[in-house]
mmCIF file of C-alpha atoms in Angstrom:
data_model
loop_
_atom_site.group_PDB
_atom_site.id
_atom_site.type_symbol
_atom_site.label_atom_id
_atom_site.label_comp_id
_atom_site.label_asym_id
_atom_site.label_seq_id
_atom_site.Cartn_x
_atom_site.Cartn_y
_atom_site.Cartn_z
ATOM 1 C CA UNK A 1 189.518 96.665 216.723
ATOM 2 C CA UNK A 2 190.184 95.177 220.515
ATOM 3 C CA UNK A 3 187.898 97.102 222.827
ATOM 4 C CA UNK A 4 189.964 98.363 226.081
ATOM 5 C CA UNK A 5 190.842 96.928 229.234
ATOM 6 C CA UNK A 6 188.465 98.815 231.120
ATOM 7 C CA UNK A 7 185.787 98.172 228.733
ATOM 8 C CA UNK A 8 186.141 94.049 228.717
ATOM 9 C CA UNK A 9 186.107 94.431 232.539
ATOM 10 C CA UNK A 10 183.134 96.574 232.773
ATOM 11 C CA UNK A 11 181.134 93.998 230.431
ATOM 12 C CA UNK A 12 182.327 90.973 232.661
ATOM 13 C CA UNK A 13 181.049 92.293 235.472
ATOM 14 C CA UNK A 14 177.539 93.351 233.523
ATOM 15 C CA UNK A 15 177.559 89.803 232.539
ATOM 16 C CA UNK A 16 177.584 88.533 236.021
ATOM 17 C CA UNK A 17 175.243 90.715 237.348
ATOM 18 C CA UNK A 18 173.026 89.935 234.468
ATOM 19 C CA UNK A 19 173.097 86.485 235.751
ATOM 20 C CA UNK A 20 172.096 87.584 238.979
ATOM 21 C CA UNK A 21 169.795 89.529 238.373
ATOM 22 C CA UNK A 22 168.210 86.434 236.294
ATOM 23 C CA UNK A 23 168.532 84.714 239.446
ATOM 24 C CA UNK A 24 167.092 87.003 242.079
ATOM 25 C CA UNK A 25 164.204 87.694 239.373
ATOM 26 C CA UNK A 26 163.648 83.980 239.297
ATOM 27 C CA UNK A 27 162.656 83.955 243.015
ATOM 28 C CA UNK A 28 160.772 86.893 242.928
ATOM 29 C CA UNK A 29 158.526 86.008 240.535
ATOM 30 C CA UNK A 30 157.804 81.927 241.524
ATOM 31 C CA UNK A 31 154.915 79.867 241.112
ATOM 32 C CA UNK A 32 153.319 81.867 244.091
ATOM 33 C CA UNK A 33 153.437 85.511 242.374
ATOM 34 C CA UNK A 34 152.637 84.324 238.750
ATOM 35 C CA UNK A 35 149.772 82.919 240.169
ATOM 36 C CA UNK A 36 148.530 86.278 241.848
ATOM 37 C CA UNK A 37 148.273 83.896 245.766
ATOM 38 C CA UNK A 38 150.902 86.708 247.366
ATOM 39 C CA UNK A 39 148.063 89.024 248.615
ATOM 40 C CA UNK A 40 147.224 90.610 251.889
ATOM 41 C CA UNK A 41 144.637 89.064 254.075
ATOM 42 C CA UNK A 42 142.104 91.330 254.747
ATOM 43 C CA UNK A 43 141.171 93.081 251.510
ATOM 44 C CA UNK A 44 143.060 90.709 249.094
ATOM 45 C CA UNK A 45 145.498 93.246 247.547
ATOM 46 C CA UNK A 46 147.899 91.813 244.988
ATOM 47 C CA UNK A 47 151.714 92.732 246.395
ATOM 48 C CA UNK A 48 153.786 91.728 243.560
ATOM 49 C CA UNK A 49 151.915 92.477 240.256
ATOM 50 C CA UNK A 50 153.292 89.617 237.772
ATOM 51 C CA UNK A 51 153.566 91.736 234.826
ATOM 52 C CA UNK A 52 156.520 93.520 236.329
ATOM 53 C CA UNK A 53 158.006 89.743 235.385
ATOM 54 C CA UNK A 54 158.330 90.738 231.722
ATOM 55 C CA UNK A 55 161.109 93.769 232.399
ATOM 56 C CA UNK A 56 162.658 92.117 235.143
ATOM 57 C CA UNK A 57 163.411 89.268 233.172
ATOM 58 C CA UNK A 58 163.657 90.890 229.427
ATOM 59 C CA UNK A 59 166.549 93.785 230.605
ATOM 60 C CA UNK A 60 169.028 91.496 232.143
ATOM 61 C CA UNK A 61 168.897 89.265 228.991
ATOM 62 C CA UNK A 62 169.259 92.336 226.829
ATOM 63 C CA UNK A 63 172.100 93.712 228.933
ATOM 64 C CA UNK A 64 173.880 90.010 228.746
ATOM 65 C CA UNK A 65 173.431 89.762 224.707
ATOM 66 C CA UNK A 66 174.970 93.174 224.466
ATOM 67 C CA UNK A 67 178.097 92.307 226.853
ATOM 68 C CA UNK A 68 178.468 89.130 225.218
ATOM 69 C CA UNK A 69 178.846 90.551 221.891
ATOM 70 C CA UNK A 70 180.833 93.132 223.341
ATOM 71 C CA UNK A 71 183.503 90.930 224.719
ATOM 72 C CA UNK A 72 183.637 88.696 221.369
ATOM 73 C CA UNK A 73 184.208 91.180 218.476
ATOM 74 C CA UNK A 74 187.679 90.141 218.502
ATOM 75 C CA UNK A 75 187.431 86.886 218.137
ATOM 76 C CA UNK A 76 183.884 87.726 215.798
ATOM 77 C CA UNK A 77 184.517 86.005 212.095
ATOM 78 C CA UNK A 78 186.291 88.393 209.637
ATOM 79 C CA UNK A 79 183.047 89.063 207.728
ATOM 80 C CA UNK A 80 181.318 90.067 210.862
ATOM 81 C CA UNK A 81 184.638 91.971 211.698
ATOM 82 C CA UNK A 82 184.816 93.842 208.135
ATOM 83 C CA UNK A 83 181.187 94.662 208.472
ATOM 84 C CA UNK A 84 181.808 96.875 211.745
ATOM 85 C CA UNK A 85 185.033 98.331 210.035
ATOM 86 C CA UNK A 86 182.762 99.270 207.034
ATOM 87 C CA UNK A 87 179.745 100.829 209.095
ATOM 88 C CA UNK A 88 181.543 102.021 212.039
ATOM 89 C CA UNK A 89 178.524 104.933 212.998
ATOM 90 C CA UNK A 90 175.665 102.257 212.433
ATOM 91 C CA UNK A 91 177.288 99.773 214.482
ATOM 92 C CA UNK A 92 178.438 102.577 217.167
ATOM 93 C CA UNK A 93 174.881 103.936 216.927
ATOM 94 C CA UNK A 94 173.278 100.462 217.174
ATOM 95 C CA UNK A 95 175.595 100.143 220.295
ATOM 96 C CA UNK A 96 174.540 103.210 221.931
ATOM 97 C CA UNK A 97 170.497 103.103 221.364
ATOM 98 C CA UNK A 98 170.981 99.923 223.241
ATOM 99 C CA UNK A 99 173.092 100.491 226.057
ATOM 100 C CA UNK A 100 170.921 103.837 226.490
ATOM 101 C CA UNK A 101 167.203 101.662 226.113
ATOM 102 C CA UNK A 102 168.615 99.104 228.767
ATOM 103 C CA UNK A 103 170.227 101.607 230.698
ATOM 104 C CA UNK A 104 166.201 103.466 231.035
ATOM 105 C CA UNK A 105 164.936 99.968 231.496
ATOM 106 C CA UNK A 106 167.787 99.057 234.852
ATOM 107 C CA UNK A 107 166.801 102.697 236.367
ATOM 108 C CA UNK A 108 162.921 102.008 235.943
ATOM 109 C CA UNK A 109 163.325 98.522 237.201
ATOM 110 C CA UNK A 110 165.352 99.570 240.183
ATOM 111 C CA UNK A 111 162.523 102.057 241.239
ATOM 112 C CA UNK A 112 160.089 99.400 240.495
ATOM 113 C CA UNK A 113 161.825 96.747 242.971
ATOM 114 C CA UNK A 114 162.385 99.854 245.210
ATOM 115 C CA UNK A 115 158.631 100.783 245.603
ATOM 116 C CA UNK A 116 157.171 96.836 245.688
ATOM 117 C CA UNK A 117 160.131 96.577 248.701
ATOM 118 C CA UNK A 118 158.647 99.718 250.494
ATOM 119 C CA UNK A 119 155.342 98.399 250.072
ATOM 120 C CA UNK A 120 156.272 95.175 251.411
ATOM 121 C CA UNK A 121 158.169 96.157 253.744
ATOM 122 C CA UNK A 122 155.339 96.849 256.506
ATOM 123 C CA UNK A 123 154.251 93.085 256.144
ATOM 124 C CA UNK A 124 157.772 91.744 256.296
ATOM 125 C CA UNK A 125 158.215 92.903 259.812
ATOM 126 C CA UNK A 126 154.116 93.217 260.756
ATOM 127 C CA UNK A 127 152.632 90.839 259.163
ATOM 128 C CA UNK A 128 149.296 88.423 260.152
ATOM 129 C CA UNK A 129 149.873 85.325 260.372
ATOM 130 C CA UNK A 130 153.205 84.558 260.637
ATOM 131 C CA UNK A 131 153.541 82.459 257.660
ATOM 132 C CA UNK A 132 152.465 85.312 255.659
ATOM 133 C CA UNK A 133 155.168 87.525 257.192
ATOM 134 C CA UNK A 134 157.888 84.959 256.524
ATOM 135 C CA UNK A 135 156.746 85.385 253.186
ATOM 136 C CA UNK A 136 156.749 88.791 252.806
ATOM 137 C CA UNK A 137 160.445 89.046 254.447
ATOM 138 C CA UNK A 138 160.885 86.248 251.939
ATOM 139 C CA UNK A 139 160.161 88.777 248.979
ATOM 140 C CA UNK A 140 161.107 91.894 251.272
ATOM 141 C CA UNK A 141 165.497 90.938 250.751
ATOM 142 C CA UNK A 142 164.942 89.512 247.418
ATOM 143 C CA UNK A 143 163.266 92.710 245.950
ATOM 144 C CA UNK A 144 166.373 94.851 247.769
ATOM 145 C CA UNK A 145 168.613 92.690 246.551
ATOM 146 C CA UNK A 146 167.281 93.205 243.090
ATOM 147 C CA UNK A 147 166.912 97.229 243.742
ATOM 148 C CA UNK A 148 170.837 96.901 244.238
ATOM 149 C CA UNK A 149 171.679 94.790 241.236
ATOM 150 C CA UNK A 150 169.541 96.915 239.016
ATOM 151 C CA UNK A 151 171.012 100.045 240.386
ATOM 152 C CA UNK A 152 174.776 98.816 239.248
ATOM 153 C CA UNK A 153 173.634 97.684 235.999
ATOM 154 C CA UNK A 154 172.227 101.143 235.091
ATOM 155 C CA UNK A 155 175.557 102.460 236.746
ATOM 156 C CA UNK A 156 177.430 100.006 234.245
ATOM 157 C CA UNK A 157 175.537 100.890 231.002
ATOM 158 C CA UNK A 158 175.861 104.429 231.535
ATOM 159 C CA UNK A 159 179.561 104.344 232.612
ATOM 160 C CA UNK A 160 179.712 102.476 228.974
ATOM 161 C CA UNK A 161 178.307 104.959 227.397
ATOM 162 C CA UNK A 162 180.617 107.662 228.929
ATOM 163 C CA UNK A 163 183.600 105.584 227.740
ATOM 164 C CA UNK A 164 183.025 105.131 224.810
ATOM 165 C CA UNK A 165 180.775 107.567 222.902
ATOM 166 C CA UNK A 166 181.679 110.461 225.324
ATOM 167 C CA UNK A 167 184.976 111.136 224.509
ATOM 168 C CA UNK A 168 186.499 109.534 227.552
ATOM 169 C CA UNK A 169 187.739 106.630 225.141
ATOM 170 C CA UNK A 170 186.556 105.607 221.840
ATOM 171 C CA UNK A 171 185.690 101.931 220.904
ATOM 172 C CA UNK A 172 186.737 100.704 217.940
ATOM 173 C CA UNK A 173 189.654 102.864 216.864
ATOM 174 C CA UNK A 174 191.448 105.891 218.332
ATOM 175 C CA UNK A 175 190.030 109.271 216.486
ATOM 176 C CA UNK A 176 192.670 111.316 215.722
ATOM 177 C CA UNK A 177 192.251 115.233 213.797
ATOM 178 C CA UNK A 178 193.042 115.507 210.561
ATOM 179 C CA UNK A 179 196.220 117.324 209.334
ATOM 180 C CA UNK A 180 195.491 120.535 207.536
ATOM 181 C CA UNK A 181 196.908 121.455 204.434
ATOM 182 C CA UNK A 182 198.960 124.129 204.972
ATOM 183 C CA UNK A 183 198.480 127.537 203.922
ATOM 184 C CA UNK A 184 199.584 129.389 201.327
ATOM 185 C CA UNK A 185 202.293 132.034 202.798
ATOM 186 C CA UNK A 186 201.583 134.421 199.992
ATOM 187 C CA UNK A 187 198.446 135.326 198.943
ATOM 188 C CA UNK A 188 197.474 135.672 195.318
ATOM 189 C CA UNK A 189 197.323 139.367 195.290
ATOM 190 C CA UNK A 190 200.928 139.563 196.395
ATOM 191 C CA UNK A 191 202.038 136.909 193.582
ATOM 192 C CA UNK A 192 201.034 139.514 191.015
ATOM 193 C CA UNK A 193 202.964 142.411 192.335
#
């Protein structure tokens, strides 16, 4: 039941980025977002909407509970073990739904962080007064930086997905086909003559 190499390694590095991402969303969304004060000057347009706070913060944490479980099913209690061996397309399907749901949630994110960057962008290098364009470069590299990280962790779920429920490798044991009985040489109409 030990996942592959490949698959351990692609779920460390998920993990990590996961973290990252946790961190980068952190500063993002600070005291000065949440509270709706990161707005442009003359018309008093909200930059950084705070809802977006919810996904950004709710898909790395679903991305790290699925790597950590990933990475412990061998050392998972025998129970826990015997259930997966038991209900290996409910756990496989469980597997996949998620991987696939966070995998939708990382790609809309990334656009997300993409489009708030763009937007920001024009006040990160022409921004009035100059505090206010610190800021926005401020929140300019951190929502790139989170564009990036979001952009590998769809890359990772889907790449887990290919592995293992695409045929490029399975996960929890090695599918082999079935040997066929073997046919009869004669057939019956032969036996009577």
């Amino acid at each position: 039941m030990n996942t592959s190499l490949l698959v351990y390694i692609i779920n460390c590095v998920a993990l990590i980025i996961s973290v990252a991402q946790l961190c980068v969303a952190s500063s993002i969304f600070d005291f000065i977002v949440v509270n709706k004060m990161y707005y442009t000057s003359h018309d008093e347009t909200i930059l950084i909407d705070p809802h977006h706070a919810i996904i950004f913060f709710v898909s790395p944490l679903l991305s790290a509970a699925i790597a950590l479980l990933t990475i412990a099913i061998p050392n998972m209690p025998r129970s826990f073990q015997g259930f997966i061996s038991r209900h290996p397309f409910l756990v496989a399907l469980l597997h996949a739904t998620l991987l696939g749901v966070s995998s939708i949630a990382f790609a809309f994110c990334s656009v997300t962080s993409a489009q708030l960057s763009l937007t920001i962008g024009y006040y990160a290098y022409n921004g009035v007064p100059q505090k206010f364009q610190d800021a926005s470069f401020w929140y300019f590299i951190r929502l790139r930086a989170s564009t990036v990280l979001f952009g590998l962790q769809s890359i990772f779920t889907l790449s887990q997905i290919g592995l293992l429920y695409m045929g490029i490798e399975c996960r929890y044991k090695v599918i082999a086909p079935q040997p066929k009985e073997k046919e009869l040489i004669s057939s019956p109409m032969r036996s009577q003559i």
